[in-house]
PDB file of C-alpha atoms in Angstrom:
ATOM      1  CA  UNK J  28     -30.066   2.644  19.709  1.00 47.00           C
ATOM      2  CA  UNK J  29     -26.917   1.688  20.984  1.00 54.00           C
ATOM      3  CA  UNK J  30     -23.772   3.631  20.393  1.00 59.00           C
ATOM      4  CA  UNK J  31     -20.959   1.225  20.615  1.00 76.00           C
ATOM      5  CA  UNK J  32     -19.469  -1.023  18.231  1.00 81.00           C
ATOM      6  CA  UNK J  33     -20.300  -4.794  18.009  1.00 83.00           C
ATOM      7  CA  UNK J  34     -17.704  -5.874  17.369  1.00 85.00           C
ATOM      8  CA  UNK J  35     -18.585  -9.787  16.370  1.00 88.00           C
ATOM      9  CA  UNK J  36     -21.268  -7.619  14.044  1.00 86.00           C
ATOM     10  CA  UNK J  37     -18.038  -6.022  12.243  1.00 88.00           C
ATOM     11  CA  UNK J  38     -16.041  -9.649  12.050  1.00 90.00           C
ATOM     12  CA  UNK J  39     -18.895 -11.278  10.971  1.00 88.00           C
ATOM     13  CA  UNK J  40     -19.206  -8.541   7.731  1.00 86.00           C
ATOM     14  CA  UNK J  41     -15.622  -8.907   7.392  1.00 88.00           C
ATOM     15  CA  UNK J  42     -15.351 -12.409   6.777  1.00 88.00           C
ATOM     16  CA  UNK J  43     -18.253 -12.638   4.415  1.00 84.00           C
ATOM     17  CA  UNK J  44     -16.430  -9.923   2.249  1.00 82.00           C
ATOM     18  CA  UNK J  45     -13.525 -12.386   2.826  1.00 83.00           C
ATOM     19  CA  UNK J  46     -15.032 -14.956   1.569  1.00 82.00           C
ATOM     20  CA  UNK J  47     -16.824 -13.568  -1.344  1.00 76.00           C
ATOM     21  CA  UNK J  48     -13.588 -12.458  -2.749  1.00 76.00           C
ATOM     22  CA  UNK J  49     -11.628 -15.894  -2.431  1.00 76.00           C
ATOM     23  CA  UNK J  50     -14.358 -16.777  -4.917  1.00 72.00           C
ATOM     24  CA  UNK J  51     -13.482 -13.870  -7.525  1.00 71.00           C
ATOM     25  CA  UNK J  52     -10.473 -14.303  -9.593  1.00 74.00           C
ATOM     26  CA  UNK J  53     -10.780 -10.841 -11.101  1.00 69.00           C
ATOM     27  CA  UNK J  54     -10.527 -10.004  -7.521  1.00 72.00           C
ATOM     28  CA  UNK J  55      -7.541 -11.834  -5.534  1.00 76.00           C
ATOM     29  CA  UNK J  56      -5.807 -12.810  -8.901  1.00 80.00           C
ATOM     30  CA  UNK J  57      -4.517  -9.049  -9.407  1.00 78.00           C
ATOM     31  CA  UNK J  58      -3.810  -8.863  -6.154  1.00 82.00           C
ATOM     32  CA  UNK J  59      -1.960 -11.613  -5.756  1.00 85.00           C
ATOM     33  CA  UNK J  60      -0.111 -11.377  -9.078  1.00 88.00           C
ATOM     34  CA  UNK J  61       0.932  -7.452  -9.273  1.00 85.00           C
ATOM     35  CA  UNK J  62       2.479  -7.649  -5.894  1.00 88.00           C
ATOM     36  CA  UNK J  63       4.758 -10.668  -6.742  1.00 90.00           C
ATOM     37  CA  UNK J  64       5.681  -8.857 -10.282  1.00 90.00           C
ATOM     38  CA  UNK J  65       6.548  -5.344  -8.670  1.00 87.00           C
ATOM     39  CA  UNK J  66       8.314  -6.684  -5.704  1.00 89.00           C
ATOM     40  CA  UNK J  67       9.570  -9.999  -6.510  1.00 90.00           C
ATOM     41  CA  UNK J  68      10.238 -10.696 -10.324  1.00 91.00           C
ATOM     42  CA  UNK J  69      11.277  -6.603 -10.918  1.00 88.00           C
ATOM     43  CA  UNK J  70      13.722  -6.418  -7.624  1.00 87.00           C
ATOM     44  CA  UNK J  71      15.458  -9.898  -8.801  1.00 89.00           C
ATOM     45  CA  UNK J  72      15.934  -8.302 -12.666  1.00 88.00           C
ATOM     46  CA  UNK J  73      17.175  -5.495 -11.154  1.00 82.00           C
ATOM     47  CA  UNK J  74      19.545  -7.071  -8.697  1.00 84.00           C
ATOM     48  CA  UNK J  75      20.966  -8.938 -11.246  1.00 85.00           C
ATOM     49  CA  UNK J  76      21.865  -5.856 -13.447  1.00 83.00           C
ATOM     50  CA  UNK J  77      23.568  -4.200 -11.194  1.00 77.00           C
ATOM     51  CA  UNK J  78      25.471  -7.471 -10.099  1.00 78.00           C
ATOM     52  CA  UNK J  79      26.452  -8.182 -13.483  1.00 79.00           C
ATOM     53  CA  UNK J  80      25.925  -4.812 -15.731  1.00 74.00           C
ATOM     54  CA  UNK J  81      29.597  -2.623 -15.919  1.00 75.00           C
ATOM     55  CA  UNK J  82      29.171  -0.097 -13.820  1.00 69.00           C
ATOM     56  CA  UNK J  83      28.863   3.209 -14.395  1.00 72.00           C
ATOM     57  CA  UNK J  84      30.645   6.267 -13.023  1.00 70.00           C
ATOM     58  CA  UNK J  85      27.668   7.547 -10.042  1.00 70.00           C
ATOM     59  CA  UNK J  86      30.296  10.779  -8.419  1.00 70.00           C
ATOM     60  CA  UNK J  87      28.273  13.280 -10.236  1.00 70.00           C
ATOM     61  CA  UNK J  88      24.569  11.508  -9.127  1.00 70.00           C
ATOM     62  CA  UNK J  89      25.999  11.171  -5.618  1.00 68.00           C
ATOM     63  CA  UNK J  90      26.922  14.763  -4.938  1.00 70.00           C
ATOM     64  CA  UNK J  91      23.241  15.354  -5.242  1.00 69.00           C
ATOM     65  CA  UNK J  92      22.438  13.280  -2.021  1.00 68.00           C
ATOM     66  CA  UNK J  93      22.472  14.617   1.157  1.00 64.00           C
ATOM     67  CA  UNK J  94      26.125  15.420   3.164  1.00 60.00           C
ATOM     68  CA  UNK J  95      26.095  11.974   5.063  1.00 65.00           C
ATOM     69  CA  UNK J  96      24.894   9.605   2.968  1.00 68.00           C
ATOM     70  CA  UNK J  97      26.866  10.873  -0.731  1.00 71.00           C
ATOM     71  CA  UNK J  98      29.993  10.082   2.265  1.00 74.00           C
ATOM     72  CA  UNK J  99      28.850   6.909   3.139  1.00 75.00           C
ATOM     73  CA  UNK J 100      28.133   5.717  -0.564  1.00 74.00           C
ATOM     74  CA  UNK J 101      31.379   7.649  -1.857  1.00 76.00           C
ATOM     75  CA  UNK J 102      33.508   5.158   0.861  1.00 79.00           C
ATOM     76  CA  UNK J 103      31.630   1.835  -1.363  1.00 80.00           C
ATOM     77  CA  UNK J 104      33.440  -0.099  -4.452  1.00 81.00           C
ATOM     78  CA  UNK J 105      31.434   1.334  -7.418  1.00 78.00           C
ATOM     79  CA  UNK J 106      29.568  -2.147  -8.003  1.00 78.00           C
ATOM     80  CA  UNK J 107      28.271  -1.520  -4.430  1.00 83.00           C
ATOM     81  CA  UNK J 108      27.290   2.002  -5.110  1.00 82.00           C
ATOM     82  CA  UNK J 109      24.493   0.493  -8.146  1.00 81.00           C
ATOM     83  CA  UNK J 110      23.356  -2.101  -5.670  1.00 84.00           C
ATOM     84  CA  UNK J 111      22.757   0.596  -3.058  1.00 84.00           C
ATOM     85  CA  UNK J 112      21.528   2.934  -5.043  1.00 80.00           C
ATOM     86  CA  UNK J 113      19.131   1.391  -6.921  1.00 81.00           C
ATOM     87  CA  UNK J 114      17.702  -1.560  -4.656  1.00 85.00           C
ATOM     88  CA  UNK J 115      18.733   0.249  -1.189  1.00 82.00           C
ATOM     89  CA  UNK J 116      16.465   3.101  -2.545  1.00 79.00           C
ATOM     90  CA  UNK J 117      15.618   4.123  -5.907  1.00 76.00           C
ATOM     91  CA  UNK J 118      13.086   0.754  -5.569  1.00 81.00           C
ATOM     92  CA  UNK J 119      11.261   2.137  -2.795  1.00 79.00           C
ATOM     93  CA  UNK J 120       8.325   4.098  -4.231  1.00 79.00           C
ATOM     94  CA  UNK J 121       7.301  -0.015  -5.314  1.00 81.00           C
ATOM     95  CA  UNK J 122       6.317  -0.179  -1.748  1.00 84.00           C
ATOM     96  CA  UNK J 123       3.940   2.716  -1.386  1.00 83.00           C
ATOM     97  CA  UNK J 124       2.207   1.507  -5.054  1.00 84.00           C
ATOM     98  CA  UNK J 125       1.721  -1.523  -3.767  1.00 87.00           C
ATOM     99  CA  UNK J 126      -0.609  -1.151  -0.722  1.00 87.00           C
ATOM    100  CA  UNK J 127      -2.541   1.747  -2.155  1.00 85.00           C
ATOM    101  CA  UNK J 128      -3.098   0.093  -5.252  1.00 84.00           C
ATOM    102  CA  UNK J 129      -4.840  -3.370  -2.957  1.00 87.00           C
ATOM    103  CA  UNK J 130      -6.674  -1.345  -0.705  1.00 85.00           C
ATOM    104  CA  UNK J 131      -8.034   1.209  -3.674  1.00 83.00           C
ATOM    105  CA  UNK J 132      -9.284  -2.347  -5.650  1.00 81.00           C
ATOM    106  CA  UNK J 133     -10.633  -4.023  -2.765  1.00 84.00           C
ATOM    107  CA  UNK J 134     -12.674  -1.205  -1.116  1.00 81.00           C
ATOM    108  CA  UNK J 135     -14.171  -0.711  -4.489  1.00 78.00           C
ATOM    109  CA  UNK J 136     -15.059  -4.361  -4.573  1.00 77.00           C
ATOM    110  CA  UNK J 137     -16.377  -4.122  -0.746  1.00 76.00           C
ATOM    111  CA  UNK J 138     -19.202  -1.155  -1.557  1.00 75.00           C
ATOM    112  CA  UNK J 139     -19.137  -0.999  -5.337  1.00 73.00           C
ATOM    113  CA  UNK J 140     -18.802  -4.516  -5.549  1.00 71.00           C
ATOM    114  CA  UNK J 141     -21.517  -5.138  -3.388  1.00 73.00           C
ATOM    115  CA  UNK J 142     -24.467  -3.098  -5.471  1.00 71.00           C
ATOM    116  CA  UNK J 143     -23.210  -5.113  -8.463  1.00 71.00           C
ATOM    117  CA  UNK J 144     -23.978  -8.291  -6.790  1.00 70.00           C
ATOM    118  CA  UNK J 145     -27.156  -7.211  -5.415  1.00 73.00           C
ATOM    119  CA  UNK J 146     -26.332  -8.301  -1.703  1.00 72.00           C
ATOM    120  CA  UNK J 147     -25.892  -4.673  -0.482  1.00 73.00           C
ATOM    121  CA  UNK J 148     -29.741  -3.903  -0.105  1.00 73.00           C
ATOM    122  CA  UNK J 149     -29.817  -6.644   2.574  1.00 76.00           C
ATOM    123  CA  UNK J 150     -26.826  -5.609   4.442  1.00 76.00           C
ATOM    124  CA  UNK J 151     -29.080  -2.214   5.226  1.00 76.00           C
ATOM    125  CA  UNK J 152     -31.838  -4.141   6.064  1.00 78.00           C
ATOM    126  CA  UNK J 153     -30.000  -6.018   8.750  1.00 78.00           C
ATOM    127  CA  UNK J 154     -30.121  -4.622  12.152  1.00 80.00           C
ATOM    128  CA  UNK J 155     -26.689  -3.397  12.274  1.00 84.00           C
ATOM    129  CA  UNK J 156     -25.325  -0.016  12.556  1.00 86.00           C
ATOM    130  CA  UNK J 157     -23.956   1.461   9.958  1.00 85.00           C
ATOM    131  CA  UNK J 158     -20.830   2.425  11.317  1.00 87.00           C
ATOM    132  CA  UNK J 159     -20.239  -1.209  11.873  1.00 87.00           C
ATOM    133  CA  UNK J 160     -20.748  -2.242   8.230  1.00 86.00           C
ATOM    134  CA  UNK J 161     -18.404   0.653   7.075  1.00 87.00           C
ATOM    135  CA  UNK J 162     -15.763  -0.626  10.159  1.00 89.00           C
ATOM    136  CA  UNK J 163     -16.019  -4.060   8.224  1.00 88.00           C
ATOM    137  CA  UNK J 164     -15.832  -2.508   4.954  1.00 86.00           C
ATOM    138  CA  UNK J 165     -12.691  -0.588   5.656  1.00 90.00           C
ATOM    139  CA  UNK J 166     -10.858  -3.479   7.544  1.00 91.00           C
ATOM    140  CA  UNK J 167     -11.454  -6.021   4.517  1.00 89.00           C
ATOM    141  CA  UNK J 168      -9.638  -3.153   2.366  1.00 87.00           C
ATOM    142  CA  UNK J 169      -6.897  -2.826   4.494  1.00 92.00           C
ATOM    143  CA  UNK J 170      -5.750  -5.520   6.307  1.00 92.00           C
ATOM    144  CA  UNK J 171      -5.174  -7.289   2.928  1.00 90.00           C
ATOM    145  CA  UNK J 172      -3.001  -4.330   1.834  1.00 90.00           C
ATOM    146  CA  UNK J 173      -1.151  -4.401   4.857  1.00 91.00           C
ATOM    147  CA  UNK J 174      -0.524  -8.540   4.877  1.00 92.00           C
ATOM    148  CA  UNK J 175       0.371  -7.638   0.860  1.00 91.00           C
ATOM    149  CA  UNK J 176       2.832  -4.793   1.473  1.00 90.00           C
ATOM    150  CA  UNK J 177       4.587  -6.245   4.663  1.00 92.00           C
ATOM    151  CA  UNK J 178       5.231 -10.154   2.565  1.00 93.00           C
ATOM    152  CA  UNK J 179       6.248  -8.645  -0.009  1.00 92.00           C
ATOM    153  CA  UNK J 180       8.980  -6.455   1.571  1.00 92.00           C
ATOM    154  CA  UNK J 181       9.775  -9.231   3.041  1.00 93.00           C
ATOM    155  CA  UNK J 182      10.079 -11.387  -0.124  1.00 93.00           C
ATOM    156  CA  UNK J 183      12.173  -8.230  -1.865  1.00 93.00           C
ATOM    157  CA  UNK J 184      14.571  -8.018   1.091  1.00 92.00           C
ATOM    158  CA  UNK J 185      15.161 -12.039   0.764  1.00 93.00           C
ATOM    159  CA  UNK J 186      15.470 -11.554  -2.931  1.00 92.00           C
ATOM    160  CA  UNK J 187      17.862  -8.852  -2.946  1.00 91.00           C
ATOM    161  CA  UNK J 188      20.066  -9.586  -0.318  1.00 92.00           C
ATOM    162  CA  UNK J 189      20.169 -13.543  -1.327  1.00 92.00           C
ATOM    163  CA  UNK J 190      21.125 -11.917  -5.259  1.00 89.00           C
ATOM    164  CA  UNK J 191      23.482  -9.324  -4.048  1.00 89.00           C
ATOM    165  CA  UNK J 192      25.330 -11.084  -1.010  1.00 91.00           C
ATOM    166  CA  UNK J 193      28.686 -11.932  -3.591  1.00 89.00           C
ATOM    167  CA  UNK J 194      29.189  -8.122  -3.936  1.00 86.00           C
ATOM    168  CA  UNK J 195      26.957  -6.801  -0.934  1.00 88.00           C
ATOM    169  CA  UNK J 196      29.051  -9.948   1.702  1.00 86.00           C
ATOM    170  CA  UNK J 197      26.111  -8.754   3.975  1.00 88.00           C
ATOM    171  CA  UNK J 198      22.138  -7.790   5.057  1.00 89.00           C
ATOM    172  CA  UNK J 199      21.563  -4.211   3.254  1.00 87.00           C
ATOM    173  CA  UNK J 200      17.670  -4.104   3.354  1.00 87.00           C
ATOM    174  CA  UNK J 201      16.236  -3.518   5.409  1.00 86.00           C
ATOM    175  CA  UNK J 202      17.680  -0.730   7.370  1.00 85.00           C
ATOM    176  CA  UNK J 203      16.416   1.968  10.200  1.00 87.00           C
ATOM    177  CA  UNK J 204      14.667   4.503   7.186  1.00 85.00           C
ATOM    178  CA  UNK J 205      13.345   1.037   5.116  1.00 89.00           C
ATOM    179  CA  UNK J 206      11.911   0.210   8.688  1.00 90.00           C
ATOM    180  CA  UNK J 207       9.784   3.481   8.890  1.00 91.00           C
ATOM    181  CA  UNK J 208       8.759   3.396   5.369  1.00 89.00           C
ATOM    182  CA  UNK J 209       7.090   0.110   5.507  1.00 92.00           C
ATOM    183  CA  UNK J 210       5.883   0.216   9.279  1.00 92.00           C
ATOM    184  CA  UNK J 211       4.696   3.637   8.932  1.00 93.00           C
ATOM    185  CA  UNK J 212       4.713   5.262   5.822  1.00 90.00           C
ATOM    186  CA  UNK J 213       3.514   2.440   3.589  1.00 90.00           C
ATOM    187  CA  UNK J 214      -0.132   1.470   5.625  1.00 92.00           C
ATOM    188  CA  UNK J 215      -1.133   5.335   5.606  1.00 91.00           C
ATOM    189  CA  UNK J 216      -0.377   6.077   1.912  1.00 88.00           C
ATOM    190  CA  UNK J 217      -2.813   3.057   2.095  1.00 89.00           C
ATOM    191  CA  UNK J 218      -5.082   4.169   4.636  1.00 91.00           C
ATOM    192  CA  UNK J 219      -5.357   7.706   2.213  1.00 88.00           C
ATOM    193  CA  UNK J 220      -6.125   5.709  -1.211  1.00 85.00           C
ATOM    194  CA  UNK J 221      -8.937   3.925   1.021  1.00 87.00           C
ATOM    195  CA  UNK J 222     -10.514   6.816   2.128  1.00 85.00           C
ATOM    196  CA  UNK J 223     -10.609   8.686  -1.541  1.00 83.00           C
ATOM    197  CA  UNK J 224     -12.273   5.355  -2.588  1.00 83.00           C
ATOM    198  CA  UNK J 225     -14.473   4.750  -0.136  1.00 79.00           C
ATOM    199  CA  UNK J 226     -16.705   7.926  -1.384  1.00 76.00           C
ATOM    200  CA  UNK J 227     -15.901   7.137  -4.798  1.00 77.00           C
ATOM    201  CA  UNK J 228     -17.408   3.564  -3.981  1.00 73.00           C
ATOM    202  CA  UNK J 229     -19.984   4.621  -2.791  1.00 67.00           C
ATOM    203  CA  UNK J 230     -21.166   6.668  -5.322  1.00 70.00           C
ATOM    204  CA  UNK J 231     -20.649   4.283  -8.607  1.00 68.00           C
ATOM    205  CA  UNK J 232     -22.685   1.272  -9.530  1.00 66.00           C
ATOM    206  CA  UNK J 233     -20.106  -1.136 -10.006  1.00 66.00           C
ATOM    207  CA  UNK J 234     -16.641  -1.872  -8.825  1.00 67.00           C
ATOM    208  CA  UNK J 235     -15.191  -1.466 -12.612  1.00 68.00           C
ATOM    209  CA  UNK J 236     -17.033   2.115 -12.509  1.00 69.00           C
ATOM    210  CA  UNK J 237     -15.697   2.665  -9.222  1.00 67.00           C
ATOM    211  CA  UNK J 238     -12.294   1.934 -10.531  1.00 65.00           C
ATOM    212  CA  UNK J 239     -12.283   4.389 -13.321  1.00 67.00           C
ATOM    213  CA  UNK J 240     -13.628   6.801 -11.205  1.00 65.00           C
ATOM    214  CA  UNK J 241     -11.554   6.507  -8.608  1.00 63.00           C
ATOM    215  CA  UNK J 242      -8.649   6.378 -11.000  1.00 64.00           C
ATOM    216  CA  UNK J 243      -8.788   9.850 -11.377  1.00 63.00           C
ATOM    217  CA  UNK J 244      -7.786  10.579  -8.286  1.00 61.00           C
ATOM    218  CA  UNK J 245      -5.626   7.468  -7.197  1.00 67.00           C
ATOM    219  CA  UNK J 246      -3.204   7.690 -10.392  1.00 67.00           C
ATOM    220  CA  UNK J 247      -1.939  11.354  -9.360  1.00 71.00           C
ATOM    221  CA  UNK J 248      -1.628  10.311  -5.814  1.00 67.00           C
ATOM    222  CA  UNK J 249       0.613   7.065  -7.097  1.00 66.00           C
ATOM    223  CA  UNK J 250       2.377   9.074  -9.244  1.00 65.00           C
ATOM    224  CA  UNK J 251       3.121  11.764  -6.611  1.00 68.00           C
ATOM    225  CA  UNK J 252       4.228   8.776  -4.499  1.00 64.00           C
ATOM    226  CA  UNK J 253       6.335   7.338  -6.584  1.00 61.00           C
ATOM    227  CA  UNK J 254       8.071  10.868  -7.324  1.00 59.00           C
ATOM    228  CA  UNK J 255       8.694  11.229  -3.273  1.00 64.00           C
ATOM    229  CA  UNK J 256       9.365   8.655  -1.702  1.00 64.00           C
ATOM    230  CA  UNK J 257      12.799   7.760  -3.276  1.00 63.00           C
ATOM    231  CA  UNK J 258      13.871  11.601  -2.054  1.00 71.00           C
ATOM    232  CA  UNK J 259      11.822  10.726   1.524  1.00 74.00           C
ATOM    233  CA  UNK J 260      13.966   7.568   1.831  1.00 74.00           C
ATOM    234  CA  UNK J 261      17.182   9.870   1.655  1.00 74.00           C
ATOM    235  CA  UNK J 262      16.247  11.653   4.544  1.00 77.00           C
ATOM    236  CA  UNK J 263      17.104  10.919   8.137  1.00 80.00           C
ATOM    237  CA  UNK J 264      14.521   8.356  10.017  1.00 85.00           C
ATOM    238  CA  UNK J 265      13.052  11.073  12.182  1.00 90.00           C
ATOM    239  CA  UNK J 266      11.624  12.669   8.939  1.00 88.00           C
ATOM    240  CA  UNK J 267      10.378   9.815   6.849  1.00 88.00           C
ATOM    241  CA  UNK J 268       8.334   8.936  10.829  1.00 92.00           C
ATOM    242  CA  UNK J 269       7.185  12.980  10.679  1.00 93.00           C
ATOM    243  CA  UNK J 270       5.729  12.363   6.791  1.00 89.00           C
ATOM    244  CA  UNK J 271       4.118   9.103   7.486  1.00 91.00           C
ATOM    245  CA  UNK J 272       2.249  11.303  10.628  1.00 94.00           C
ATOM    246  CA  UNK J 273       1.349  14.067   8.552  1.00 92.00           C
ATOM    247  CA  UNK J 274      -0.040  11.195   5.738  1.00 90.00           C
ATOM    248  CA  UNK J 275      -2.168   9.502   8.580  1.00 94.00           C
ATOM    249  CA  UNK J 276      -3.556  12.520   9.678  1.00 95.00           C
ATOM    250  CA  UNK J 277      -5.149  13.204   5.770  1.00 91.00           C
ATOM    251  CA  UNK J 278      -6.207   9.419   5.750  1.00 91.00           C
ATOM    252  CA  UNK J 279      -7.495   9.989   9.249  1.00 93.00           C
ATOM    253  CA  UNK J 280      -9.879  13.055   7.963  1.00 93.00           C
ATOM    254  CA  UNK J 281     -11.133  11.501   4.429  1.00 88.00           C
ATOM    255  CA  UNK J 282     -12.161   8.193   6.439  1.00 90.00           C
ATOM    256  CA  UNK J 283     -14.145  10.144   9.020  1.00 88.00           C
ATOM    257  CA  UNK J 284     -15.703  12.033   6.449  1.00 87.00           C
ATOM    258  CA  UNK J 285     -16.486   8.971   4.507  1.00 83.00           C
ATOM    259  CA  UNK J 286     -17.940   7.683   7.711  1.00 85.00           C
ATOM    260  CA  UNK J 287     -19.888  10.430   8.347  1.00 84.00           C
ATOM    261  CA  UNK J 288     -21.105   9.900   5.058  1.00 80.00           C
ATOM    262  CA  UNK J 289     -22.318   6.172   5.138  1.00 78.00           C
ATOM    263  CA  UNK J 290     -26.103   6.716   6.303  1.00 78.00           C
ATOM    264  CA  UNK J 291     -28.686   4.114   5.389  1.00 75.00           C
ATOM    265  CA  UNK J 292     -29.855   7.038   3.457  1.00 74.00           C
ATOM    266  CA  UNK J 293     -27.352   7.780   1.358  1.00 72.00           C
ATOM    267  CA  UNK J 294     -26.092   4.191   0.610  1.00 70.00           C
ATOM    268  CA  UNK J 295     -29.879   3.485  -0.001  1.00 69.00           C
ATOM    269  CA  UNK J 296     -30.829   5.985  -2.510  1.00 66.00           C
ATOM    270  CA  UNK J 297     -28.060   5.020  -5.090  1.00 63.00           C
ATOM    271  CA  UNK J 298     -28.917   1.155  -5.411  1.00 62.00           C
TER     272      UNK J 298
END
């Protein structure tokens, strides 16, 4: 048998899973919709709070921050110091929910999804390798999540900045630790909710009981996210790159095990 990857093999499977989910609304409305709500619709109400809410007194909250940055904010007007504070970073765990959450709901439409319809049995029968079909599998769960993640910052950044230029008077988002986040950080938090799915995928029936399953596990990993990354995005550039390493070396490990788990076999015996 051969050992390398065919690569049109893996496209081909890629763009049928493509396909088949343009014609689900249960599938690309969600993922479509959420996106535009958490970093669109939320980041404008939010911008315009702190443009036109009185502002409170933030000294105590920024002697908390690190040395550097409570100095930089203390130098701001207080309206400044909201806008900062809360769009410049408090927002930011909305970017690390966003591409775990796509990628978690479309690998458990690419392998769940697939025993549901019935089309999986004849994907094994195919004469393909099975490292290709789990290849095309993980690519239609997280390109998506990447294309998803990287609009939408850039959406939020045109939101914010366009809502807060009459205080702001200039481009605050993105900056060099924003930069990281969403070039690094952001695709392996999303490369680590694919890789707990994948196995949960490809043990459940369906991609509604691989959600619920998988919930289990993804909903403490958001919630840890969204607890962390605010404090990550306070730290100095070199850091947030050194986390989104470490992350990527996790998702690295679950998606070779889940590889090493896709056999004809295994996939087989739980149709």
């Amino acid at each position: 048998m051969r050992g390398g990857v065919d690569w049109p093999v893996v496209r081909a499977i890629f763009y049928k899973d493509v396909l088949a989910s343009r014609r689900s609304k249960s599938v690309y409305l969600p993922i479509l919709l959420v996106p535009l709500a958490l970093l669109v619709v939320l980041p404008a109400l939010l911008a315009f709070f702190a443009r036109f809410a009185q502002t409170p007194d933030l000294s105590s909250l920024l002697d908390r921050f690190p040395g550097s940055l409570s100095r930089e904010l203390a130098k701001m007007p207080p309206n400044r110091q909201l806008i900062e504070l809360v769009l410049g970073y408090l927002a930011a765990p909305l970017f690390l929910v966003v591409p775990m959450m796509v990628s978690t709901a479309l690998a458990a439409d690419a392998l769940a999804g697939e025993k549901e319809r019935r089309t999986l049995e004849s994907l094994l029968h195919l004469p393909i390798q099975m490292k290709e079909l789990f290849l095309a599998k993980i690519g239609f769960a997280f390109i998506p999540s990447l294309v998803v993640s990287w609009v939408g910052f850039l959406l939020y950044a045109i939101t914010v900045n366009l809502i807060a230029w009459p205080i702001m008077g200039r481009i605050f988002v993105p900056n060099m630790r924003w930069g990281v986040l969403i070039v690094v950080v952001a695709p392996a938090v999303a490369a680590v909710g694919l890789g707990v799915m994948v196995r949960v995928s490809a043990r459940a029936n369906s991609s509604q009981e691989a959600n619920q399953l998988g919930g289990a596990v993804i909903v403490p990993l958001i919630l840890a996210s969204v607890g962390q990354t605010s404090t990550l995005l306070l730290l100095a550039p070199q850091w947030i790159l050194l986390s989104g390493i470490v992350i990527w070396l996790v998702a690295a490990i679950l998606i070779h095990g889940g590889m090493k788990r896709f056999t004809r076999d295994r996939v087989a015996s739980r149709l």
